[in-house]
XYZ file of N, CA, C and O in Angstrom:
784
model
N 20.818 1.522 -14.904
C 21.278 1.163 -13.587
C 20.328 0.130 -13.009
O 19.127 0.339 -12.959
N 20.815 -0.967 -12.547
C 20.004 -2.037 -11.997
C 20.166 -2.062 -10.488
O 21.194 -2.434 -9.975
N 19.120 -1.642 -9.775
C 19.166 -1.622 -8.328
C 18.323 -2.750 -7.789
O 17.252 -3.040 -8.290
N 18.797 -3.373 -6.724
C 18.052 -4.434 -6.085
C 16.843 -3.832 -5.388
O 16.930 -2.796 -4.747
N 15.666 -4.474 -5.505
C 14.465 -3.948 -4.876
C 14.420 -4.342 -3.409
O 15.080 -5.266 -2.977
N 13.633 -3.582 -2.645
C 13.402 -3.920 -1.242
C 12.623 -5.223 -1.196
O 11.848 -5.527 -2.095
N 12.828 -5.987 -0.133
C 12.125 -7.254 0.020
C 11.287 -7.216 1.282
O 11.770 -6.837 2.349
N 10.019 -7.582 1.146
C 9.092 -7.647 2.263
C 8.687 -9.091 2.482
O 8.618 -9.870 1.535
N 8.385 -9.442 3.736
C 7.914 -10.784 4.061
C 6.497 -10.692 4.597
O 6.205 -9.854 5.455
N 5.637 -11.547 4.074
C 4.293 -11.707 4.623
C 4.258 -13.094 5.240
O 4.526 -14.087 4.555
N 3.954 -13.158 6.531
C 3.924 -14.435 7.245
C 2.501 -14.638 7.733
O 2.086 -14.076 8.752
N 1.729 -15.414 6.992
C 0.318 -15.608 7.309
C -0.134 -16.965 6.782
O 0.007 -17.229 5.586
N -0.665 -17.827 7.649
C -1.150 -19.117 7.176
C -2.404 -19.012 6.307
O -2.734 -19.934 5.574
N -3.086 -17.858 6.360
C -4.269 -17.636 5.531
C -3.811 -17.189 4.142
O -3.451 -16.028 3.930
N -3.834 -18.111 3.200
C -3.318 -17.856 1.840
C -4.051 -16.696 1.169
O -3.414 -15.843 0.537
N -5.374 -16.648 1.296
C -6.129 -15.581 0.634
C -5.765 -14.209 1.194
O -5.611 -13.240 0.447
N -5.598 -14.121 2.489
C -5.186 -12.868 3.116
C -3.805 -12.455 2.620
O -3.573 -11.292 2.281
N -2.886 -13.403 2.572
C -1.521 -13.120 2.120
C -1.508 -12.652 0.663
O -0.818 -11.685 0.320
N -2.279 -13.322 -0.187
C -2.331 -12.946 -1.609
C -2.913 -11.547 -1.768
O -2.408 -10.733 -2.549
N -3.982 -11.237 -1.021
C -4.599 -9.913 -1.106
C -3.648 -8.812 -0.676
O -3.522 -7.786 -1.349
N -2.946 -9.024 0.440
C -1.991 -8.028 0.916
C -0.832 -7.881 -0.063
O -0.380 -6.764 -0.346
N -0.366 -8.992 -0.602
C 0.722 -8.945 -1.579
C 0.321 -8.116 -2.790
O 1.099 -7.283 -3.269
N -0.893 -8.284 -3.272
C -1.384 -7.530 -4.430
C -1.394 -6.029 -4.138
O -0.922 -5.212 -4.928
N -1.914 -5.656 -2.964
C -1.998 -4.240 -2.603
C -0.603 -3.628 -2.473
O -0.331 -2.551 -2.999
N 0.291 -4.329 -1.788
C 1.650 -3.803 -1.616
C 2.376 -3.683 -2.950
O 3.119 -2.730 -3.184
N 2.169 -4.644 -3.837
C 2.804 -4.606 -5.158
C 2.286 -3.422 -5.967
O 3.050 -2.770 -6.681
N 0.980 -3.124 -5.839
C 0.424 -1.968 -6.543
C 0.939 -0.658 -5.952
O 1.200 0.293 -6.683
N 1.101 -0.631 -4.633
C 1.569 0.591 -3.983
C 3.039 0.861 -4.269
O 3.446 2.009 -4.444
N 3.856 -0.208 -4.290
C 5.299 -0.069 -4.467
C 5.752 -1.094 -5.510
O 6.186 -2.193 -5.179
N 5.640 -0.745 -6.794
C 5.942 -1.716 -7.846
C 7.357 -2.299 -7.794
O 7.573 -3.420 -8.230
N 8.315 -1.562 -7.244
C 9.696 -2.052 -7.239
C 9.980 -3.037 -6.112
O 11.079 -3.572 -6.031
N 9.005 -3.285 -5.240
C 9.236 -4.140 -4.086
C 9.139 -5.621 -4.468
O 8.393 -5.995 -5.365
N 9.936 -6.436 -3.793
C 9.834 -7.892 -3.938
C 9.169 -8.415 -2.671
O 9.529 -8.011 -1.567
N 8.169 -9.265 -2.840
C 7.425 -9.776 -1.693
C 7.522 -11.291 -1.656
O 7.319 -11.958 -2.666
N 7.855 -11.812 -0.470
C 7.901 -13.259 -0.263
C 6.870 -13.609 0.801
O 6.799 -12.950 1.837
N 6.083 -14.630 0.527
C 5.056 -15.046 1.484
C 5.432 -16.385 2.100
O 6.007 -17.255 1.442
N 5.088 -16.499 3.383
C 5.370 -17.713 4.146
C 4.132 -18.090 4.946
O 3.457 -17.217 5.492
N 3.859 -19.371 5.019
C 2.707 -19.843 5.783
C 3.021 -20.080 7.247
O 2.114 -20.103 8.075
N 4.301 -20.238 7.569
C 4.694 -20.504 8.952
C 5.935 -19.701 9.313
O 6.685 -19.243 8.439
N 6.161 -19.572 10.612
C 7.347 -18.891 11.105
C 8.598 -19.667 10.717
O 9.628 -19.081 10.376
N 8.527 -20.986 10.755
C 9.676 -21.833 10.404
C 10.111 -21.602 8.961
O 11.314 -21.556 8.666
N 9.162 -21.433 8.045
C 9.490 -21.144 6.648
C 10.209 -19.792 6.539
O 11.178 -19.649 5.797
N 9.721 -18.809 7.294
C 10.361 -17.493 7.303
C 11.794 -17.597 7.804
O 12.717 -17.088 7.171
N 11.984 -18.244 8.942
C 13.317 -18.367 9.537
C 14.299 -19.065 8.591
O 15.461 -18.679 8.503
N 13.819 -20.077 7.875
C 14.683 -20.805 6.947
C 15.139 -19.912 5.787
O 16.237 -20.085 5.257
N 14.312 -18.941 5.409
C 14.629 -18.079 4.265
C 15.229 -16.736 4.669
O 15.755 -16.017 3.829
N 15.159 -16.383 5.954
C 15.562 -15.056 6.398
C 17.068 -14.973 6.621
O 17.608 -15.613 7.507
N 17.714 -14.140 5.817
C 19.146 -13.871 6.027
C 19.379 -12.372 6.186
O 20.408 -11.845 5.805
N 18.361 -11.694 6.746
C 18.471 -10.268 7.006
C 18.062 -9.373 5.856
O 18.271 -8.172 5.909
N 17.460 -9.929 4.820
C 17.134 -9.137 3.636
C 15.784 -8.427 3.707
O 15.492 -7.594 2.876
N 14.961 -8.715 4.721
C 13.606 -8.167 4.732
C 13.549 -6.771 5.355
O 13.984 -6.559 6.476
N 12.985 -5.834 4.598
C 12.789 -4.473 5.093
C 11.649 -4.445 6.105
O 11.682 -3.662 7.057
N 10.640 -5.293 5.910
C 9.492 -5.373 6.812
C 8.965 -6.801 6.865
O 9.056 -7.539 5.889
N 8.388 -7.115 8.024
C 7.648 -8.368 8.203
C 6.192 -7.995 8.449
O 5.892 -7.247 9.376
N 5.291 -8.506 7.628
C 3.860 -8.392 7.877
C 3.431 -9.751 8.435
O 3.449 -10.748 7.715
N 3.081 -9.792 9.742
C 2.896 -11.074 10.428
C 1.472 -11.216 10.939
O 0.933 -10.293 11.571
N 0.893 -12.387 10.709
C -0.410 -12.701 11.299
C -0.270 -12.648 12.816
O 0.752 -13.053 13.373
N -1.289 -12.143 13.493
C -1.202 -11.951 14.945
C -0.915 -13.256 15.688
O -0.134 -13.264 16.640
N -1.492 -14.349 15.252
C -1.247 -15.634 15.917
C 0.239 -15.997 15.871
O 0.847 -16.404 16.853
N 0.868 -15.817 14.711
C 2.299 -16.124 14.575
C 3.130 -15.139 15.396
O 4.112 -15.518 16.022
N 2.704 -13.880 15.413
C 3.415 -12.892 16.219
C 3.441 -13.318 17.688
O 4.491 -13.297 18.329
N 2.286 -13.712 18.231
C 2.222 -14.071 19.646
C 2.945 -15.381 19.955
O 3.432 -15.572 21.062
N 3.061 -16.251 18.985
C 3.805 -17.507 19.195
C 5.318 -17.271 19.169
O 6.076 -18.067 19.713
N 5.756 -16.200 18.520
C 7.194 -15.921 18.356
C 7.493 -14.456 18.692
O 8.249 -13.783 17.976
N 6.921 -13.989 19.790
C 7.034 -12.590 20.192
C 8.482 -12.132 20.327
O 8.829 -11.027 19.908
N 9.333 -12.955 20.906
C 10.726 -12.546 21.137
C 11.402 -12.144 19.822
O 12.070 -11.100 19.756
N 11.236 -12.937 18.789
C 11.863 -12.634 17.496
C 11.355 -11.301 16.954
O 12.139 -10.439 16.548
N 10.034 -11.116 16.944
C 9.477 -9.913 16.336
C 9.683 -8.677 17.210
O 9.807 -7.569 16.693
N 9.768 -8.832 18.504
C 10.097 -7.694 19.379
C 11.537 -7.241 19.120
O 11.826 -6.043 19.159
N 12.427 -8.198 18.843
C 13.814 -7.843 18.499
C 13.896 -7.147 17.149
O 14.893 -6.510 16.832
N 12.870 -7.308 16.333
C 12.797 -6.679 15.012
C 11.576 -5.756 14.957
O 10.900 -5.670 13.930
N 11.298 -5.062 16.044
C 10.073 -4.262 16.167
C 9.965 -3.171 15.103
O 8.875 -2.885 14.616
N 11.091 -2.576 14.731
C 11.043 -1.508 13.712
C 10.648 -2.036 12.341
O 10.216 -1.278 11.489
N 10.793 -3.330 12.137
C 10.464 -3.930 10.844
C 9.142 -4.690 10.872
O 8.666 -5.100 9.834
N 8.570 -4.897 12.049
C 7.412 -5.774 12.194
C 6.100 -5.008 12.195
O 5.962 -3.993 12.879
N 5.143 -5.515 11.441
C 3.783 -4.988 11.399
C 2.866 -6.185 11.585
O 2.911 -7.134 10.801
N 2.029 -6.142 12.622
C 1.175 -7.277 12.950
C -0.172 -7.120 12.251
O -0.824 -6.074 12.344
N -0.596 -8.168 11.553
C -1.878 -8.189 10.850
C -2.949 -8.623 11.836
O -2.878 -9.715 12.401
N -3.936 -7.757 12.065
C -4.987 -8.040 13.038
C -6.353 -7.999 12.371
O -6.518 -7.429 11.294
N -7.322 -8.613 13.049
C -8.707 -8.604 12.586
C -9.479 -7.625 13.447
O -9.937 -7.964 14.522
N -9.591 -6.401 13.010
C -10.272 -5.377 13.795
C -9.296 -4.323 14.265
O -8.204 -4.182 13.738
N -9.691 -3.611 15.305
C -8.909 -2.473 15.783
C -7.995 -2.817 16.948
O -7.683 -1.964 17.773
N -7.557 -4.032 17.051
C -6.681 -4.451 18.137
C -5.349 -3.701 18.061
O -4.784 -3.535 16.991
N -4.871 -3.231 19.193
C -3.580 -2.567 19.283
C -2.629 -3.424 20.111
O -3.050 -4.068 21.066
N -1.362 -3.438 19.755
C -0.334 -4.157 20.493
C 0.734 -3.144 20.854
O 1.291 -2.490 19.969
N 1.015 -3.018 22.122
C 1.974 -2.017 22.570
C 3.361 -2.289 21.981
O 3.874 -3.397 22.019
N 3.953 -1.255 21.423
C 5.318 -1.338 20.930
C 5.477 -1.839 19.507
O 6.592 -1.923 19.012
N 4.389 -2.168 18.839
C 4.496 -2.650 17.460
C 3.272 -2.168 16.670
O 2.151 -2.172 17.186
N 3.459 -1.703 15.446
C 2.322 -1.260 14.633
C 1.432 -2.435 14.238
O 1.909 -3.557 14.048
N 0.139 -2.150 14.121
C -0.810 -3.169 13.670
C -1.496 -2.685 12.401
O -1.596 -1.484 12.148
N -1.971 -3.643 11.611
C -2.672 -3.346 10.371
C -3.937 -4.186 10.334
O -3.865 -5.421 10.314
N -5.086 -3.533 10.347
C -6.372 -4.226 10.298
C -6.619 -4.726 8.881
O -6.837 -3.938 7.974
N -6.578 -6.032 8.699
C -6.755 -6.589 7.354
C -8.221 -6.886 7.038
O -8.532 -7.340 5.942
N -9.116 -6.608 7.991
C -10.555 -6.818 7.775
C -11.227 -5.497 7.431
O -12.114 -5.025 8.136
N -10.763 -4.876 6.364
C -11.356 -3.635 5.891
C -11.256 -3.597 4.379
O -10.584 -4.417 3.762
N -11.929 -2.647 3.786
C -11.927 -2.543 2.330
C -10.517 -2.252 1.828
O -9.660 -1.785 2.571
N -10.301 -2.535 0.546
C -8.986 -2.302 -0.053
C -8.584 -0.835 0.074
O -7.440 -0.520 0.405
N -9.533 0.063 -0.148
C -9.249 1.496 -0.069
C -8.797 1.867 1.347
O -7.818 2.599 1.521
N -9.501 1.363 2.367
C -9.119 1.663 3.752
C -7.802 1.010 4.130
O -7.020 1.565 4.901
N -7.538 -0.174 3.576
C -6.273 -0.851 3.851
C -5.107 -0.043 3.291
O -4.087 0.139 3.960
N -5.251 0.467 2.088
C -4.220 1.327 1.487
C -4.009 2.561 2.365
O -2.871 2.949 2.658
N -5.116 3.155 2.818
C -5.035 4.328 3.681
C -4.298 3.990 4.979
O -3.461 4.762 5.447
N -4.575 2.823 5.545
C -3.916 2.410 6.790
C -2.420 2.201 6.590
O -1.607 2.585 7.441
N -2.038 1.600 5.474
C -0.618 1.376 5.191
C 0.102 2.716 5.049
O 1.184 2.922 5.601
N -0.529 3.650 4.346
C 0.081 4.968 4.173
C 0.139 5.713 5.507
O 1.091 6.437 5.782
N -0.853 5.523 6.347
C -0.863 6.148 7.667
C 0.276 5.603 8.527
O 0.939 6.363 9.233
N 0.504 4.293 8.470
C 1.637 3.696 9.196
C 2.940 4.362 8.772
O 3.782 4.686 9.596
N 3.079 4.551 7.478
C 4.286 5.188 6.936
C 4.452 6.590 7.510
O 5.534 6.990 7.928
N 3.362 7.343 7.545
C 3.428 8.727 8.003
C 3.624 8.857 9.502
O 4.062 9.888 9.980
N 3.269 7.836 10.259
C 3.398 7.908 11.717
C 4.821 7.662 12.183
O 5.072 7.514 13.373
N 5.743 7.586 11.271
C 7.138 7.483 11.664
C 7.650 6.063 11.745
O 8.779 5.830 12.147
N 6.839 5.077 11.340
C 7.347 3.714 11.307
C 8.459 3.679 10.259
O 8.387 4.377 9.257
N 9.478 2.916 10.472
C 10.591 2.825 9.517
C 10.015 2.512 8.142
O 9.492 1.445 7.907
N 10.091 3.473 7.275
C 9.444 3.332 5.988
C 10.254 2.449 5.046
O 11.451 2.275 5.188
N 9.538 1.911 4.062
C 10.187 1.086 3.051
C 11.174 1.916 2.249
O 12.137 1.406 1.722
N 10.939 3.236 2.198
C 11.830 4.087 1.416
C 13.213 4.204 2.039
O 14.144 4.630 1.383
N 13.370 3.811 3.307
C 14.684 3.868 3.934
C 15.531 2.651 3.589
O 16.710 2.624 3.869
N 14.922 1.641 3.012
C 15.678 0.454 2.624
C 16.568 0.813 1.445
O 16.149 1.482 0.507
N 17.839 0.406 1.462
C 18.777 0.856 0.431
C 18.381 0.483 -0.990
O 18.737 1.177 -1.924
N 17.612 -0.570 -1.182
C 17.261 -0.979 -2.534
C 15.979 -0.374 -3.054
O 15.598 -0.589 -4.198
N 15.280 0.388 -2.217
C 13.980 0.926 -2.605
C 14.125 2.034 -3.638
O 14.957 2.917 -3.515
N 13.316 1.960 -4.683
C 13.298 3.009 -5.690
C 11.945 3.700 -5.599
O 10.919 3.074 -5.819
N 11.897 4.984 -5.249
C 10.621 5.670 -5.064
C 9.851 5.787 -6.366
O 10.437 5.808 -7.446
N 8.498 5.864 -6.262
C 7.720 6.056 -7.472
C 8.069 7.390 -8.120
O 8.402 8.348 -7.432
N 7.992 7.413 -9.418
C 8.301 8.636 -10.149
C 7.173 9.640 -9.987
O 6.006 9.290 -9.978
N 7.533 10.888 -9.845
C 6.529 11.947 -9.761
C 6.019 12.219 -11.178
O 6.757 12.591 -12.060
N 4.710 12.031 -11.350
C 4.121 12.156 -12.682
C 3.152 13.325 -12.772
O 2.268 13.338 -13.601
N 3.291 14.296 -11.874
C 2.319 15.384 -11.804
C 2.183 16.122 -13.133
O 1.118 16.624 -13.449
N 3.239 16.200 -13.921
C 3.159 16.938 -15.180
C 2.565 16.104 -16.304
O 2.304 16.631 -17.370
N 2.345 14.830 -16.079
C 1.755 13.984 -17.113
C 0.302 14.312 -17.378
O -0.176 14.166 -18.489
N -0.417 14.745 -16.345
C -1.856 14.956 -16.464
C -2.172 16.412 -16.781
O -1.530 17.326 -16.269
N -3.202 16.582 -17.586
C -3.682 17.934 -17.868
C -4.378 18.468 -16.607
O -4.704 17.689 -15.702
N -4.604 19.777 -16.552
C -5.316 20.319 -15.382
C -6.680 19.650 -15.160
O -7.045 19.352 -14.024
N -7.423 19.388 -16.208
C -8.741 18.745 -16.068
C -8.585 17.300 -15.592
O -9.335 16.841 -14.735
N -7.595 16.589 -16.133
C -7.355 15.216 -15.685
C -6.956 15.186 -14.209
O -7.349 14.279 -13.468
N -6.210 16.205 -13.786
C -5.836 16.295 -12.379
C -7.076 16.491 -11.520
O -7.221 15.862 -10.467
N -7.999 17.346 -11.957
C -9.253 17.538 -11.215
C -10.033 16.230 -11.109
O -10.542 15.883 -10.041
N -10.120 15.500 -12.206
C -10.829 14.221 -12.217
C -10.127 13.222 -11.301
O -10.778 12.495 -10.541
N -8.807 13.208 -11.333
C -8.031 12.309 -10.476
C -8.346 12.563 -9.004
O -8.566 11.630 -8.225
N -8.355 13.826 -8.612
C -8.638 14.182 -7.218
C -10.029 13.693 -6.818
O -10.206 13.094 -5.749
N -11.006 13.910 -7.668
C -12.371 13.500 -7.337
C -12.517 11.971 -7.315
O -13.222 11.431 -6.458
N -11.828 11.288 -8.210
C -11.837 9.817 -8.179
C -11.217 9.306 -6.882
O -11.743 8.396 -6.233
N -10.107 9.915 -6.487
C -9.433 9.500 -5.262
C -10.322 9.717 -4.039
O -10.245 8.979 -3.064
N -11.164 10.731 -4.106
C -12.072 11.025 -2.993
C -13.332 10.169 -3.037
O -14.233 10.365 -2.222
N -13.404 9.256 -3.993
C -14.515 8.304 -4.030
C -15.729 8.739 -4.822
O -16.789 8.113 -4.738
N -15.608 9.774 -5.624
C -16.750 10.237 -6.414
C -16.959 9.303 -7.611
O -16.005 8.806 -8.197
N -18.220 9.107 -7.964
C -18.540 8.300 -9.140
C -18.590 9.219 -10.367
O -18.606 10.446 -10.230
N -18.628 8.616 -11.548
C -18.558 9.382 -12.800
C -19.611 10.483 -12.872
O -19.309 11.619 -13.252
N -20.850 10.161 -12.509
C -21.932 11.155 -12.590
C -21.681 12.316 -11.639
O -21.892 13.483 -12.005
N -21.221 12.042 -10.432
C -20.920 13.110 -9.472
C -19.799 14.015 -9.989
O -19.863 15.240 -9.839
N -18.791 13.400 -10.592
C -17.676 14.183 -11.152
C -18.187 15.060 -12.286
O -17.849 16.248 -12.370
N -19.012 14.482 -13.165
C -19.568 15.245 -14.284
C -20.372 16.443 -13.785
O -20.208 17.559 -14.290
N -21.204 16.224 -12.780
C -22.021 17.318 -12.234
C -21.142 18.394 -11.596
O -21.367 19.583 -11.793
N -20.142 17.971 -10.829
C -19.293 18.933 -10.123
C -18.440 19.760 -11.086
O -18.231 20.947 -10.874
N -17.952 19.126 -12.165
C -17.086 19.830 -13.117
C -17.857 20.414 -14.301
O -17.267 21.014 -15.193
N -19.166 20.184 -14.301
C -20.022 20.702 -15.359
C -19.618 20.192 -16.740
O -19.501 20.959 -17.704
N -19.347 18.883 -16.809
C -19.021 18.215 -18.072
C -19.906 16.987 -18.192
O -20.596 16.602 -17.237
N -19.890 16.346 -19.341
C -20.732 15.162 -19.534
C -20.089 13.926 -18.895
O -18.864 13.879 -18.700
N -20.907 12.937 -18.608
C -20.405 11.676 -18.055
C -19.464 11.003 -19.046
O -18.452 10.416 -18.647
N -19.769 11.126 -20.333
C -18.900 10.551 -21.363
C -17.514 11.180 -21.315
O -16.496 10.492 -21.447
N -17.448 12.475 -21.087
C -16.163 13.164 -20.978
C -15.396 12.678 -19.757
O -14.175 12.476 -19.817
N -16.099 12.473 -18.649
C -15.451 11.952 -17.444
C -14.852 10.580 -17.728
O -13.702 10.300 -17.361
N -15.613 9.741 -18.415
C -15.132 8.388 -18.738
C -13.897 8.463 -19.627
O -12.927 7.730 -19.433
N -13.890 9.392 -20.580
C -12.728 9.582 -21.452
C -11.514 10.044 -20.639
O -10.413 9.520 -20.806
N -11.732 11.012 -19.744
C -10.630 11.474 -18.882
C -10.104 10.323 -18.031
O -8.891 10.152 -17.881
N -11.026 9.544 -17.475
C -10.626 8.420 -16.619
C -9.769 7.426 -17.401
O -8.743 6.950 -16.911
N -10.174 7.127 -18.625
C -9.409 6.214 -19.491
C -8.019 6.796 -19.773
O -7.006 6.090 -19.674
N -7.946 8.075 -20.077
C -6.658 8.721 -20.350
C -5.762 8.730 -19.111
O -4.544 8.526 -19.216
N -6.349 8.992 -17.953
C -5.585 8.986 -16.698
C -4.983 7.607 -16.462
O -3.803 7.478 -16.135
N -5.799 6.569 -16.629
C -5.326 5.192 -16.427
C -4.155 4.895 -17.369
O -3.147 4.313 -16.950
N -4.279 5.301 -18.618
C -3.216 5.046 -19.596
C -1.941 5.821 -19.255
O -0.845 5.265 -19.268
N -2.077 7.103 -18.945
C -0.906 7.935 -18.657
C -0.157 7.469 -17.411
O 1.070 7.549 -17.362
N -0.900 7.009 -16.405
C -0.275 6.587 -15.156
C 0.106 5.108 -15.163
O 0.770 4.637 -14.242
N -0.326 4.383 -16.197
C -0.097 2.940 -16.200
C -0.885 2.273 -15.088
O -0.489 1.234 -14.563
N -2.002 2.881 -14.707
C -2.818 2.377 -13.602
C -3.619 1.158 -14.040
O -4.116 1.090 -15.158
N -3.722 0.199 -13.118
C -4.509 -1.013 -13.373
C -5.841 -0.995 -12.639
O -6.724 -1.778 -12.937
N -5.961 -0.089 -11.649
C -7.196 -0.027 -10.867
C -7.312 1.351 -10.239
O -6.382 2.163 -10.291
N -8.445 1.582 -9.599
C -8.666 2.846 -8.903
C -7.661 3.029 -7.771
O -7.267 4.150 -7.458
N -7.206 1.941 -7.178
C -6.214 2.025 -6.106
C -4.952 2.716 -6.608
O -4.361 3.548 -5.906
N -4.531 2.426 -7.829
C -3.341 3.080 -8.396
C -3.548 4.589 -8.510
O -2.627 5.373 -8.263
N -4.759 5.001 -8.868
C -5.063 6.427 -8.995
C -5.025 7.083 -7.612
O -4.484 8.178 -7.442
N -5.573 6.402 -6.614
C -5.573 6.929 -5.242
C -4.132 7.090 -4.756
O -3.764 8.128 -4.195
N -3.321 6.082 -4.979
C -1.920 6.138 -4.550
C -1.205 7.293 -5.247
O -0.479 8.062 -4.617
N -1.423 7.427 -6.537
C -0.814 8.524 -7.286
C -1.213 9.873 -6.683
O -0.371 10.746 -6.460
N -2.510 10.042 -6.403
C -3.008 11.313 -5.880
C -2.390 11.635 -4.520
O -2.021 12.781 -4.266
N -2.236 10.629 -3.666
C -1.664 10.867 -2.334
C -0.165 11.134 -2.437
O 0.351 12.087 -1.858
N 0.551 10.293 -3.193
C 2.002 10.424 -3.317
C 2.387 11.777 -3.909
O 3.385 12.375 -3.516
N 1.580 12.281 -4.825
C 1.889 13.551 -5.471
C 1.256 14.748 -4.775
O 1.282 15.867 -5.299
N 0.678 14.530 -3.594
C 0.142 15.619 -2.804
C -1.141 16.241 -3.336
O -1.498 17.347 -2.956
N -1.860 15.524 -4.201
C -3.105 16.053 -4.734
C -4.242 15.932 -3.726
O -5.175 16.742 -3.725
N -4.190 14.904 -2.887
C -5.151 14.733 -1.799
C -4.385 14.290 -0.560
O -3.303 13.706 -0.657
N -4.964 14.568 0.575
C -4.389 14.133 1.838
C -5.061 12.827 2.246
O -6.235 12.617 1.939
N -4.328 11.952 2.916
C -4.883 10.667 3.333
C -6.163 10.875 4.139
O -7.104 10.108 4.033
N -6.218 11.942 4.919
C -7.404 12.226 5.729
C -8.641 12.529 4.916
O -9.756 12.447 5.422
N -8.461 12.878 3.651
C -9.621 13.201 2.792
C -10.227 11.970 2.144
O -11.286 12.039 1.563
N -9.553 10.843 2.243
C -10.035 9.631 1.585
C -11.154 8.995 2.375
O -11.234 9.065 3.561
């Protein structure tokens, strides 16, 4: 069955910021299609109602407030710091990748129209049975930010064994980075976002 993926728009003149956010969103939701635009005019020229969400640089948001207020359920404003804008969710892009992932998941949980409500969205597969009980323990500790030596000490195993488990976890989950492991742990209820 071939289902169309959800489409997200990133509207940010800062290319590096846009690329970084695109990478994180792609890792979090592999089935999503992301289009980036440097200006509001580029977005408007390409927008025919297909975007599940707009991730907009704050400067562009304030220059075109009327448009994004009319699409408030789909709009997320990218801010530098803890700035809040009444009536629209904000995402602080000046934080570590781990905290950014946590913030995106928090937005989802706070009742913002989630990407999963878009008709083309395909949810990640639940892979809880793929991992052995020990691999699950290692996954939880990795998601909580523990390093290999700390995991080895806590589970009373060698560091080499932890490294082997970590390699197996990455292979079984098709993970490319620690962020994928964190997302897996949260999505499958192994850790709560508040524990990260």
